[in-house]
mmCIF file of C-alpha atoms and ligand atoms in Angstrom:
data_model
loop_
_atom_site.group_PDB
_atom_site.id
_atom_site.type_symbol
_atom_site.label_atom_id
_atom_site.label_comp_id
_atom_site.label_asym_id
_atom_site.label_seq_id
_atom_site.Cartn_x
_atom_site.Cartn_y
_atom_site.Cartn_z
ATOM 1 C CA MET A 18 -0.033 0.350 -0.375
ATOM 2 C CA SER A 19 0.927 3.373 -1.433
ATOM 3 C CA SER A 20 2.227 5.472 1.749
ATOM 4 C CA THR A 21 -0.586 8.702 1.027
ATOM 5 C CA ALA A 22 -2.458 5.778 1.042
ATOM 6 C CA LEU A 23 -1.632 4.708 4.416
ATOM 7 C CA SER A 24 -1.910 8.056 5.451
ATOM 8 C CA ALA A 25 -5.119 8.441 4.847
ATOM 9 C CA ILE A 26 -6.376 5.802 6.046
ATOM 10 C CA ARG A 27 -4.254 7.412 9.080
ATOM 11 C CA LEU A 28 -6.649 10.519 8.971
ATOM 12 C CA ALA A 29 -9.562 8.618 8.718
ATOM 13 C CA ASN A 30 -8.809 6.687 11.972
ATOM 14 C CA THR A 31 -7.951 10.279 13.859
ATOM 15 C CA ARG A 32 -12.046 11.140 12.732
ATOM 16 C CA ALA A 33 -13.112 8.248 13.532
ATOM 17 C CA VAL A 34 -12.091 8.951 17.263
ATOM 18 C CA ILE A 35 -12.248 12.588 17.778
ATOM 19 C CA GLY A 36 -16.765 12.433 15.945
ATOM 20 C CA ALA A 37 -16.429 9.820 19.291
ATOM 21 C CA LEU A 38 -15.065 11.535 21.500
ATOM 22 C CA ASP A 39 -17.250 13.923 20.434
ATOM 23 C CA ALA A 40 -20.415 12.541 19.384
ATOM 24 C CA HIS A 41 -20.174 10.728 24.015
ATOM 25 C CA GLY A 42 -18.270 13.708 25.025
ATOM 26 C CA GLY A 43 -15.834 11.557 28.281
ATOM 27 C CA MET A 44 -15.017 7.646 27.329
ATOM 28 C CA SER A 45 -11.839 5.512 28.621
ATOM 29 C CA ARG A 46 -9.316 3.756 25.985
ATOM 30 C CA ALA A 47 -11.571 1.285 26.276
ATOM 31 C CA GLN A 48 -15.127 2.474 25.636
ATOM 32 C CA LEU A 49 -13.666 4.234 22.746
ATOM 33 C CA CYS A 50 -11.833 0.654 21.219
ATOM 34 C CA THR A 51 -15.102 0.315 21.418
ATOM 35 C CA ALA A 52 -16.572 3.021 19.626
ATOM 36 C CA THR A 53 -14.413 3.408 16.853
ATOM 37 C CA GLY A 54 -14.181 -0.096 16.021
ATOM 38 C CA LEU A 55 -10.021 0.417 16.007
ATOM 39 C CA SER A 56 -7.256 -1.369 17.705
ATOM 40 C CA ARG A 57 -6.620 -0.742 21.755
ATOM 41 C CA THR A 58 -2.503 -0.496 19.956
ATOM 42 C CA THR A 59 -4.542 2.344 16.434
ATOM 43 C CA THR A 60 -6.189 3.849 19.312
ATOM 44 C CA HIS A 61 -3.152 4.534 21.384
ATOM 45 C CA ALA A 62 -1.194 6.258 18.997
ATOM 46 C CA ILE A 63 -3.598 7.976 18.385
ATOM 47 C CA LEU A 64 -4.700 9.407 21.901
ATOM 48 C CA ARG A 65 -1.033 9.778 22.273
ATOM 49 C CA GLU A 66 -0.617 12.379 19.043
ATOM 50 C CA LEU A 67 -3.526 14.036 19.984
ATOM 51 C CA MET A 68 -2.630 14.733 23.642
ATOM 52 C CA ASP A 69 0.901 16.582 22.330
ATOM 53 C CA ASP A 70 -1.307 18.879 19.770
ATOM 54 C CA GLY A 71 -3.549 19.912 23.363
ATOM 55 C CA VAL A 72 -7.015 18.309 20.891
ATOM 56 C CA VAL A 73 -7.345 15.911 24.125
ATOM 57 C CA ILE A 74 -7.051 16.201 27.607
ATOM 58 C CA GLU A 75 -7.541 12.733 30.738
ATOM 59 C CA GLY A 76 -9.923 13.219 33.758
ATOM 60 C CA PRO A 77 -8.622 11.583 36.446
ATOM 61 C CA ALA A 78 -9.032 8.125 37.621
ATOM 62 C CA THR A 79 -12.951 7.577 38.575
ATOM 63 C CA PRO A 80 -14.419 4.347 38.743
ATOM 64 C CA LEU A 81 -16.651 3.375 35.589
ATOM 65 C CA GLY A 82 -19.056 1.672 37.450
ATOM 66 C CA GLY A 83 -19.506 -1.899 37.004
ATOM 67 C CA PRO A 84 -16.170 -4.666 38.093
ATOM 68 C CA GLY A 85 -12.115 -3.302 36.966
ATOM 69 C CA ARG A 86 -9.814 -0.497 38.360
ATOM 70 C CA PRO A 87 -11.283 3.065 38.112
ATOM 71 C CA GLU A 88 -10.055 4.227 34.717
ATOM 72 C CA ARG A 89 -9.526 8.241 33.286
ATOM 73 C CA ARG A 90 -11.452 9.089 30.403
ATOM 74 C CA LEU A 91 -11.125 10.728 27.823
ATOM 75 C CA ARG A 92 -12.545 14.450 26.501
ATOM 76 C CA LEU A 93 -11.986 17.107 23.551
ATOM 77 C CA ASP A 94 -10.520 19.538 24.946
ATOM 78 C CA PRO A 95 -12.705 22.914 24.106
ATOM 79 C CA GLY A 96 -10.301 25.107 24.255
ATOM 80 C CA ALA A 97 -8.617 23.114 20.945
ATOM 81 C CA GLY A 98 -9.210 25.741 18.878
ATOM 82 C CA VAL A 99 -10.578 26.045 15.352
ATOM 83 C CA VAL A 100 -10.329 26.109 11.386
ATOM 84 C CA MET A 101 -11.549 27.805 8.975
ATOM 85 C CA GLY A 102 -12.113 27.683 4.995
ATOM 86 C CA ILE A 103 -12.748 31.029 3.845
ATOM 87 C CA GLU A 104 -13.627 31.190 -0.258
ATOM 88 C CA LEU A 105 -13.308 34.096 -2.570
ATOM 89 C CA GLY A 106 -15.049 33.147 -5.267
ATOM 90 C CA ARG A 107 -16.175 35.169 -8.757
ATOM 91 C CA SER A 108 -19.853 35.441 -7.755
ATOM 92 C CA GLN A 109 -19.602 34.850 -3.663
ATOM 93 C CA ALA A 110 -17.064 34.874 -0.692
ATOM 94 C CA ALA A 111 -18.112 31.763 1.761
ATOM 95 C CA ALA A 112 -16.363 31.299 5.455
ATOM 96 C CA VAL A 113 -17.121 28.310 7.613
ATOM 97 C CA VAL A 114 -15.998 27.950 11.173
ATOM 98 C CA LEU A 115 -15.420 23.943 11.833
ATOM 99 C CA ASN A 116 -13.939 22.296 14.755
ATOM 100 C CA TRP A 117 -12.656 20.209 16.007
ATOM 101 C CA SER A 118 -14.601 17.256 14.272
ATOM 102 C CA GLY A 119 -15.594 19.361 11.053
ATOM 103 C CA VAL A 120 -18.313 19.967 11.999
ATOM 104 C CA VAL A 121 -19.960 23.037 10.836
ATOM 105 C CA LEU A 122 -20.380 26.626 13.512
ATOM 106 C CA TRP A 123 -20.417 29.316 11.662
ATOM 107 C CA SER A 124 -21.105 29.050 8.124
ATOM 108 C CA SER A 125 -21.882 33.022 5.778
ATOM 109 C CA THR A 126 -22.590 33.240 2.232
ATOM 110 C CA THR A 127 -21.863 37.547 0.392
ATOM 111 C CA ALA A 128 -22.660 38.201 -2.756
ATOM 112 C CA VAL A 129 -19.991 39.278 -5.383
ATOM 113 C CA ASP A 130 -21.194 42.213 -7.939
ATOM 114 C CA ASP A 131 -17.949 42.135 -10.460
ATOM 115 C CA PRO A 132 -15.613 39.876 -10.420
ATOM 116 C CA LEU A 133 -13.545 42.102 -11.917
ATOM 117 C CA ASP A 134 -12.778 44.256 -8.638
ATOM 118 C CA TRP A 135 -10.861 42.791 -6.977
ATOM 119 C CA ASP A 136 -10.011 45.299 -3.509
ATOM 120 C CA ALA A 137 -13.854 44.631 -3.799
ATOM 121 C CA SER A 138 -13.781 41.299 -3.040
ATOM 122 C CA VAL A 139 -11.465 41.383 -1.019
ATOM 123 C CA ALA A 140 -13.564 44.024 1.262
ATOM 124 C CA ILE A 141 -16.586 41.777 0.953
ATOM 125 C CA LEU A 142 -14.233 39.282 2.132
ATOM 126 C CA MET A 143 -12.458 40.747 4.655
ATOM 127 C CA GLU A 144 -16.254 42.124 5.825
ATOM 128 C CA LEU A 145 -16.895 38.100 5.861
ATOM 129 C CA VAL A 146 -13.689 37.529 7.991
ATOM 130 C CA GLY A 147 -14.365 39.676 10.716
ATOM 131 C CA ARG A 148 -18.005 39.073 11.396
ATOM 132 C CA ALA A 149 -17.297 34.568 11.617
ATOM 133 C CA THR A 150 -13.901 35.595 13.341
ATOM 134 C CA ALA A 151 -16.333 37.877 16.111
ATOM 135 C CA PRO A 152 -17.233 36.529 19.549
ATOM 136 C CA PRO A 153 -19.334 34.859 20.339
ATOM 137 C CA ARG A 154 -17.972 32.128 17.373
ATOM 138 C CA ALA A 155 -14.441 30.945 16.388
ATOM 139 C CA GLY A 156 -14.009 34.829 18.566
ATOM 140 C CA THR A 157 -13.736 32.742 22.612
ATOM 141 C CA ASN A 158 -11.616 29.909 20.612
ATOM 142 C CA LYS A 159 -8.560 30.414 19.983
ATOM 143 C CA LEU A 160 -8.299 29.636 14.763
ATOM 144 C CA ARG A 161 -5.498 26.864 14.513
ATOM 145 C CA HIS A 162 -5.491 27.395 10.221
ATOM 146 C CA ALA A 163 -6.797 28.503 7.944
ATOM 147 C CA LEU A 164 -7.271 27.932 3.797
ATOM 148 C CA VAL A 165 -8.489 30.499 1.731
ATOM 149 C CA GLY A 166 -9.935 29.399 -2.220
ATOM 150 C CA LEU A 167 -9.250 31.060 -4.953
ATOM 151 C CA PRO A 168 -10.821 31.219 -8.763
ATOM 152 C CA GLY A 169 -8.206 30.346 -11.704
ATOM 153 C CA LEU A 170 -5.715 28.741 -12.394
ATOM 154 C CA MET A 171 -3.326 28.216 -8.766
ATOM 155 C CA PRO A 172 -0.094 28.599 -10.460
ATOM 156 C CA SER A 173 1.614 26.102 -12.559
ATOM 157 C CA SER A 174 4.458 24.907 -9.589
ATOM 158 C CA PRO A 175 5.445 25.045 -6.041
ATOM 159 C CA HIS A 176 8.667 27.032 -7.350
ATOM 160 C CA HIS A 177 7.185 29.211 -9.206
ATOM 161 C CA VAL A 178 7.567 32.790 -8.046
ATOM 162 C CA GLY A 179 5.547 34.840 -10.398
ATOM 163 C CA THR A 180 4.636 38.072 -10.639
ATOM 164 C CA ASP A 181 1.552 38.887 -12.690
ATOM 165 C CA GLU A 182 -1.357 40.554 -12.239
ATOM 166 C CA ARG A 183 -2.931 36.832 -10.701
ATOM 167 C CA ASP A 184 0.004 36.364 -8.107
ATOM 168 C CA ARG A 185 0.141 40.075 -7.267
ATOM 169 C CA ARG A 186 -3.931 38.478 -6.214
ATOM 170 C CA ILE A 187 -2.265 35.478 -4.384
ATOM 171 C CA ALA A 188 -0.052 36.898 -2.343
ATOM 172 C CA ASP A 189 -2.155 40.688 -1.718
ATOM 173 C CA VAL A 190 -4.985 38.318 0.071
ATOM 174 C CA ARG A 191 -2.620 36.366 1.604
ATOM 175 C CA SER A 192 -1.441 38.770 3.372
ATOM 176 C CA ARG A 193 -3.801 40.555 4.307
ATOM 177 C CA LEU A 194 -6.170 37.386 5.631
ATOM 178 C CA THR A 195 -2.924 36.730 7.635
ATOM 179 C CA GLU A 196 -2.665 40.198 9.157
ATOM 180 C CA SER A 197 -6.863 39.451 9.487
ATOM 181 C CA LEU A 198 -6.692 36.543 11.363
ATOM 182 C CA GLY A 199 -3.372 35.725 13.089
ATOM 183 C CA VAL A 200 -2.111 32.513 11.125
ATOM 184 C CA PRO A 201 -1.155 31.834 8.371
ATOM 185 C CA VAL A 202 -3.132 31.643 5.803
ATOM 186 C CA GLY A 203 -2.715 28.667 2.793
ATOM 187 C CA VAL A 204 -4.258 29.217 -0.603
ATOM 188 C CA THR A 205 -5.084 26.634 -2.988
ATOM 189 C CA GLY A 206 -7.804 27.223 -6.033
ATOM 190 C CA ASN A 207 -11.667 26.929 -5.631
ATOM 191 C CA THR A 208 -12.872 24.115 -7.621
ATOM 192 C CA ARG A 209 -10.885 21.284 -6.289
ATOM 193 C CA LEU A 210 -11.349 22.407 -2.403
ATOM 194 C CA ALA A 211 -15.341 22.435 -3.324
ATOM 195 C CA ALA A 212 -14.003 18.556 -5.347
ATOM 196 C CA VAL A 213 -12.378 17.320 -1.836
ATOM 197 C CA ALA A 214 -15.481 18.952 0.183
ATOM 198 C CA GLU A 215 -18.201 16.290 -1.899
ATOM 199 C CA PHE A 216 -16.060 13.608 -1.807
ATOM 200 C CA ARG A 217 -15.340 13.330 1.536
ATOM 201 C CA GLY A 218 -19.094 14.088 2.287
ATOM 202 C CA ARG A 219 -19.759 11.485 0.569
ATOM 203 C CA GLY A 220 -17.259 8.575 2.905
ATOM 204 C CA LEU A 221 -15.485 7.397 -0.589
ATOM 205 C CA ALA A 222 -11.078 6.926 0.699
ATOM 206 C CA GLN A 223 -10.223 5.105 -3.078
ATOM 207 C CA GLU A 224 -13.433 6.257 -5.843
ATOM 208 C CA THR A 225 -12.848 8.415 -8.700
ATOM 209 C CA LEU A 226 -14.497 11.627 -9.021
ATOM 210 C CA ILE A 227 -15.226 14.916 -11.515
ATOM 211 C CA TYR A 228 -16.693 17.497 -9.391
ATOM 212 C CA CYS A 229 -17.636 20.803 -11.979
ATOM 213 C CA HIS A 230 -17.744 23.994 -10.940
ATOM 214 C CA LEU A 231 -20.418 25.942 -13.047
ATOM 215 C CA SER A 232 -20.471 29.211 -12.683
ATOM 216 C CA ARG A 233 -19.502 32.662 -13.891
ATOM 217 C CA GLY A 234 -16.861 30.610 -15.244
ATOM 218 C CA VAL A 235 -15.824 26.920 -15.834
ATOM 219 C CA GLY A 236 -14.278 24.079 -14.597
ATOM 220 C CA ALA A 237 -13.385 20.599 -12.932
ATOM 221 C CA ALA A 238 -11.085 18.431 -10.566
ATOM 222 C CA ILE A 239 -10.774 15.960 -11.099
ATOM 223 C CA VAL A 240 -10.344 12.649 -8.096
ATOM 224 C CA LEU A 241 -8.727 9.728 -9.431
ATOM 225 C CA GLY A 242 -9.189 7.415 -6.995
ATOM 226 C CA GLY A 243 -9.191 8.985 -4.315
ATOM 227 C CA HIS A 244 -6.109 12.179 -5.411
ATOM 228 C CA LEU A 245 -6.558 14.946 -6.799
ATOM 229 C CA LEU A 246 -5.049 15.028 -10.279
ATOM 230 C CA ARG A 247 -2.796 18.630 -10.450
ATOM 231 C CA GLY A 248 -1.214 17.369 -14.206
ATOM 232 C CA ALA A 249 2.345 18.181 -15.428
ATOM 233 C CA THR A 250 2.539 22.436 -15.014
ATOM 234 C CA ASN A 251 -1.603 22.105 -12.074
ATOM 235 C CA SER A 252 -3.854 22.499 -14.741
ATOM 236 C CA ALA A 253 -5.669 19.598 -14.315
ATOM 237 C CA GLY A 254 -9.647 20.154 -14.537
ATOM 238 C CA GLU A 255 -10.447 23.013 -17.491
ATOM 239 C CA PHE A 256 -13.324 21.525 -19.639
ATOM 240 C CA GLY A 257 -14.777 25.174 -19.360
ATOM 241 C CA HIS A 258 -11.780 25.223 -22.763
ATOM 242 C CA MET A 259 -12.873 22.795 -24.205
ATOM 243 C CA ARG A 260 -13.590 24.191 -27.128
ATOM 244 C CA THR A 261 -17.986 23.529 -27.777
ATOM 245 C CA THR A 262 -17.612 25.478 -31.169
ATOM 246 C CA ASP A 263 -16.506 26.661 -34.006
ATOM 247 C CA ASP A 264 -18.311 29.988 -34.418
ATOM 248 C CA GLY A 265 -18.789 30.550 -31.231
ATOM 249 C CA PRO A 266 -18.328 34.232 -28.951
ATOM 250 C CA PRO A 267 -14.132 34.358 -28.068
ATOM 251 C CA CYS A 268 -13.219 34.182 -24.417
ATOM 252 C CA HIS A 269 -10.723 35.471 -21.860
ATOM 253 C CA CYS A 270 -8.273 32.136 -22.806
ATOM 254 C CA GLY A 271 -7.521 33.872 -25.654
ATOM 255 C CA SER A 272 -9.416 31.385 -27.586
ATOM 256 C CA HIS A 273 -13.303 30.882 -29.006
ATOM 257 C CA GLY A 274 -16.534 28.391 -28.220
ATOM 258 C CA CYS A 275 -15.066 27.165 -25.580
ATOM 259 C CA LEU A 276 -17.445 26.312 -22.924
ATOM 260 C CA GLU A 277 -18.136 28.196 -20.510
ATOM 261 C CA THR A 278 -18.730 30.823 -23.363
ATOM 262 C CA LEU A 279 -21.702 28.926 -23.487
ATOM 263 C CA VAL A 280 -23.119 27.556 -20.335
ATOM 264 C CA GLY A 281 -20.536 30.198 -17.918
ATOM 265 C CA THR A 282 -23.688 32.148 -15.940
ATOM 266 C CA ASP A 283 -23.066 35.316 -17.034
ATOM 267 C CA ARG A 284 -23.905 33.605 -20.913
ATOM 268 C CA VAL A 285 -26.993 32.543 -19.901
ATOM 269 C CA LEU A 286 -28.661 35.934 -18.372
ATOM 270 C CA ALA A 287 -27.426 37.217 -21.386
ATOM 271 C CA GLN A 288 -29.343 34.824 -23.809
ATOM 272 C CA ALA A 289 -32.338 34.796 -21.501
ATOM 273 C CA ARG A 290 -32.425 38.416 -21.131
ATOM 274 C CA ASP A 291 -32.911 38.129 -25.338
ATOM 275 C CA VAL A 292 -36.511 36.502 -24.509
ATOM 276 C CA ARG A 293 -37.228 38.355 -21.425
ATOM 277 C CA PRO A 294 -35.192 41.786 -21.012
ATOM 278 C CA ASP A 295 -36.854 42.334 -17.900
ATOM 279 C CA LEU A 296 -35.192 39.727 -15.575
ATOM 280 C CA GLN A 297 -33.188 41.586 -12.905
ATOM 281 C CA ASP A 298 -30.480 39.148 -12.200
ATOM 282 C CA PHE A 299 -29.414 35.115 -12.026
ATOM 283 C CA ASP A 300 -31.080 35.219 -9.222
ATOM 284 C CA ASP A 301 -34.512 36.425 -10.883
ATOM 285 C CA LEU A 302 -33.736 33.841 -13.734
ATOM 286 C CA CYS A 303 -33.976 31.037 -11.308
ATOM 287 C CA ARG A 304 -36.970 31.708 -9.971
ATOM 288 C CA ARG A 305 -39.071 32.073 -13.764
ATOM 289 C CA THR A 306 -37.139 29.316 -14.652
ATOM 290 C CA ALA A 307 -39.492 27.350 -12.875
ATOM 291 C CA THR A 308 -43.196 28.868 -14.825
ATOM 292 C CA ASP A 309 -41.355 30.059 -18.132
ATOM 293 C CA PRO A 310 -42.197 27.905 -21.346
ATOM 294 C CA ALA A 311 -39.066 30.211 -22.522
ATOM 295 C CA LEU A 312 -36.824 30.542 -20.516
ATOM 296 C CA ARG A 313 -36.735 26.610 -19.072
ATOM 297 C CA ARG A 314 -36.088 25.797 -23.219
ATOM 298 C CA LEU A 315 -32.532 27.499 -22.720
ATOM 299 C CA ALA A 316 -32.661 25.887 -19.628
ATOM 300 C CA GLU A 317 -32.692 22.539 -20.934
ATOM 301 C CA ASP A 318 -30.459 24.029 -24.044
ATOM 302 C CA THR A 319 -27.358 24.899 -21.937
ATOM 303 C CA ALA A 320 -27.546 21.759 -19.645
ATOM 304 C CA ARG A 321 -27.757 19.182 -23.017
ATOM 305 C CA THR A 322 -24.310 21.523 -23.952
ATOM 306 C CA LEU A 323 -23.229 21.490 -20.787
ATOM 307 C CA GLY A 324 -24.217 17.271 -20.514
ATOM 308 C CA ARG A 325 -22.360 16.602 -24.083
ATOM 309 C CA ALA A 326 -19.564 18.540 -22.948
ATOM 310 C CA VAL A 327 -19.560 16.585 -18.955
ATOM 311 C CA GLY A 328 -19.538 12.936 -20.513
ATOM 312 C CA ASN A 329 -16.791 13.069 -23.366
ATOM 313 C CA MET A 330 -15.060 13.718 -20.026
ATOM 314 C CA CYS A 331 -16.329 11.116 -19.076
ATOM 315 C CA ASN A 332 -14.905 8.903 -21.771
ATOM 316 C CA ILE A 333 -11.982 9.468 -20.942
ATOM 317 C CA ILE A 334 -12.011 9.622 -16.549
ATOM 318 C CA ASN A 335 -14.969 6.912 -16.187
ATOM 319 C CA PRO A 336 -15.503 7.807 -12.968
ATOM 320 C CA GLU A 337 -17.971 6.541 -9.971
ATOM 321 C CA HIS A 338 -19.544 9.755 -9.114
ATOM 322 C CA VAL A 339 -20.300 13.525 -11.347
ATOM 323 C CA VAL A 340 -21.009 15.869 -9.303
ATOM 324 C CA LEU A 341 -22.733 19.833 -10.719
ATOM 325 C CA GLY A 342 -21.751 22.467 -8.444
ATOM 326 C CA GLY A 343 -22.185 26.272 -8.539
ATOM 327 C CA ASP A 344 -24.623 28.473 -9.556
ATOM 328 C CA LEU A 345 -25.398 27.238 -12.825
ATOM 329 C CA VAL A 346 -27.045 24.338 -10.715
ATOM 330 C CA ARG A 347 -30.207 26.507 -9.424
ATOM 331 C CA LEU A 348 -31.431 27.159 -12.615
ATOM 332 C CA THR A 349 -34.299 24.178 -12.468
ATOM 333 C CA ASP A 350 -34.263 22.468 -9.678
ATOM 334 C CA ASP A 351 -33.867 19.322 -11.976
ATOM 335 C CA TRP A 352 -30.863 19.684 -13.456
ATOM 336 C CA ASP A 353 -29.206 16.887 -12.687
ATOM 337 C CA VAL A 354 -31.761 15.244 -15.285
ATOM 338 C CA LEU A 355 -31.264 18.032 -17.482
ATOM 339 C CA VAL A 356 -27.468 17.637 -17.558
ATOM 340 C CA ALA A 357 -27.752 13.521 -17.992
ATOM 341 C CA ALA A 358 -30.348 14.318 -21.718
ATOM 342 C CA GLY A 359 -26.768 16.026 -22.791
ATOM 343 C CA LEU A 360 -24.167 13.578 -21.404
ATOM 344 C CA ASP A 361 -25.928 10.689 -22.526
ATOM 345 C CA ASP A 362 -25.171 11.786 -26.258
ATOM 346 C CA THR A 363 -21.893 10.943 -25.772
ATOM 347 C CA ALA A 364 -20.604 8.401 -22.941
ATOM 348 C CA LEU A 365 -20.426 4.987 -23.552
ATOM 349 C CA GLY A 366 -23.297 3.444 -21.853
ATOM 350 C CA GLN A 367 -20.004 1.456 -20.433
ATOM 351 C CA VAL A 368 -18.722 4.682 -19.121
ATOM 352 C CA GLN A 369 -22.792 5.750 -17.594
ATOM 353 C CA GLU A 370 -23.309 2.121 -16.273
ATOM 354 C CA GLY A 371 -21.464 2.680 -13.238
ATOM 355 C CA MET A 372 -20.596 6.304 -12.408
ATOM 356 C CA SER A 373 -24.056 8.288 -10.884
ATOM 357 C CA LEU A 374 -24.947 12.296 -11.490
ATOM 358 C CA SER A 375 -26.073 14.000 -8.457
ATOM 359 C CA THR A 376 -26.520 18.212 -7.169
ATOM 360 C CA SER A 377 -23.800 19.371 -4.660
ATOM 361 C CA LEU A 378 -23.727 17.952 -1.071
ATOM 362 C CA HIS A 379 -22.349 21.517 0.442
ATOM 363 C CA GLY A 380 -24.045 24.153 -1.776
ATOM 364 C CA ARG A 381 -23.226 27.720 -2.161
ATOM 365 C CA GLN A 382 -20.381 26.401 0.907
ATOM 366 C CA ALA A 383 -18.480 23.328 -1.259
ATOM 367 C CA ALA A 384 -14.957 25.069 -1.970
ATOM 368 C CA SER A 385 -15.421 26.662 1.903
ATOM 369 C CA HIS A 386 -15.966 23.894 3.335
ATOM 370 C CA GLY A 387 -13.865 22.558 1.659
ATOM 371 C CA ALA A 388 -10.919 24.689 2.593
ATOM 372 C CA GLY A 389 -11.962 23.373 6.038
ATOM 373 C CA LEU A 390 -11.749 20.916 5.885
ATOM 374 C CA LEU A 391 -7.671 20.485 4.482
ATOM 375 C CA ALA A 392 -6.971 23.037 7.231
ATOM 376 C CA LEU A 393 -8.565 20.858 9.881
ATOM 377 C CA ASP A 394 -5.848 17.366 7.305
ATOM 378 C CA HIS A 395 -2.879 19.954 8.042
ATOM 379 C CA ILE A 396 -3.249 20.566 12.372
ATOM 380 C CA LEU A 397 -5.008 16.952 12.435
ATOM 381 C CA GLY A 398 -1.640 16.871 10.218
ATOM 382 C CA ARG A 399 0.448 14.777 9.326
ATOM 383 C CA ALA A 400 -1.218 14.370 5.180
ATOM 384 C CA ASN A 401 -3.300 15.881 3.137
ATOM 385 C CA LEU A 402 -5.460 13.265 1.454
ATOM 386 C CA LEU A 403 -6.279 14.926 -1.646
ATOM 387 C CA GLU A 404 -4.996 18.604 -2.206
ATOM 388 C CA SER A 405 -1.261 18.650 -3.306
ATOM 389 C CA ASP A 406 -1.496 21.984 -3.189
ATOM 390 C CA GLY A 407 0.242 22.613 0.173
ATOM 391 C CA SER A 408 3.198 24.027 -1.422
ATOM 392 C CA HIS A 409 1.210 27.508 -1.390
ATOM 393 C CA ASP A 410 0.634 26.805 2.210
ATOM 394 C CA PRO A 411 4.344 28.906 3.412
ATOM 395 C CA THR A 412 3.571 26.696 6.545
ATOM 396 C CA HIS A 413 3.418 23.658 4.674
ATOM 397 C CA HIS A 414 6.992 21.782 3.535
HETATM 398 ZN ZN1 ZN B 521 -11.760 29.983 -22.960
#
């Protein structure tokens, strides 16, 4: 078994121990073995680490009732701290605060109106983070680590030292958050973070999952047999730039007819306004699509185009799970069914046989939740199950 697989098991076992202590309160070592189904040796080794980290504390020896010698009860230290997961996307900013067992203590989302106005977007993010750390939330609980997700491609290599606009923004958001939160803050890509949340949320370990992010930008993150696929230059999964037509609109990547220019939310809203000029915004479009046949047809056409592209990707990867997330998913309440119709046009029968297609478990919190889970991995330590982007985390070596 690979060392990554072993550390993944170790991390899952650590979570099981923390989860049991969180659910049952004070427990003896023997009770903990029974509750988790882990061996004595494994349980004791994990407890030693958690006690060294100050996460688990031991009470005085007390009789447990029944025969046998008194045992010490173990419990989570309420002052052990929390982690924060943060997202700055092209259409929203989001933050979650998680405790040691991954339970969400607080979460919030704020719309980003103009993704091109960087300073305004960061101001929205900083206001959100300020609310997350205000008492009585994380304020009463020591913040141990934070991770922020940003849209678009991350640098191609860990040793990349760039000076372009993207690099300046990564440095800017990291330094502002680090100063505001007082802990080192890691930075990575939003879509990958959302994939982490969806993978974990489904209790997966070794499976293959494709997460498709469908908002202003369109991209995917591929978890291949439990490992995040980075690619040679850290840009795997960019299916939004799959050219789907020769006469399509120009794309910011320099090409034209990219999938993103056809199914991105800005384009869908623009097309909807051609038939319904009074539409206020994307939320208004979502509301009216349910009852307006012309808007419903537009949604079906969009889903079909998207589904065909997803089906092409599935033929190459052959995943067990495809998850659709982002704003576009809110367009209809049967979005996965509409996309499945397009997928059926292109995906081989044998590919479809082994896969499930579903919408996001975490909705607008997917990326921030994934960021929180990875921040937790970071302090539990020692292993980072899915994310190989740890190089962009100054505290991760
Ligand atoms: Zn493009």
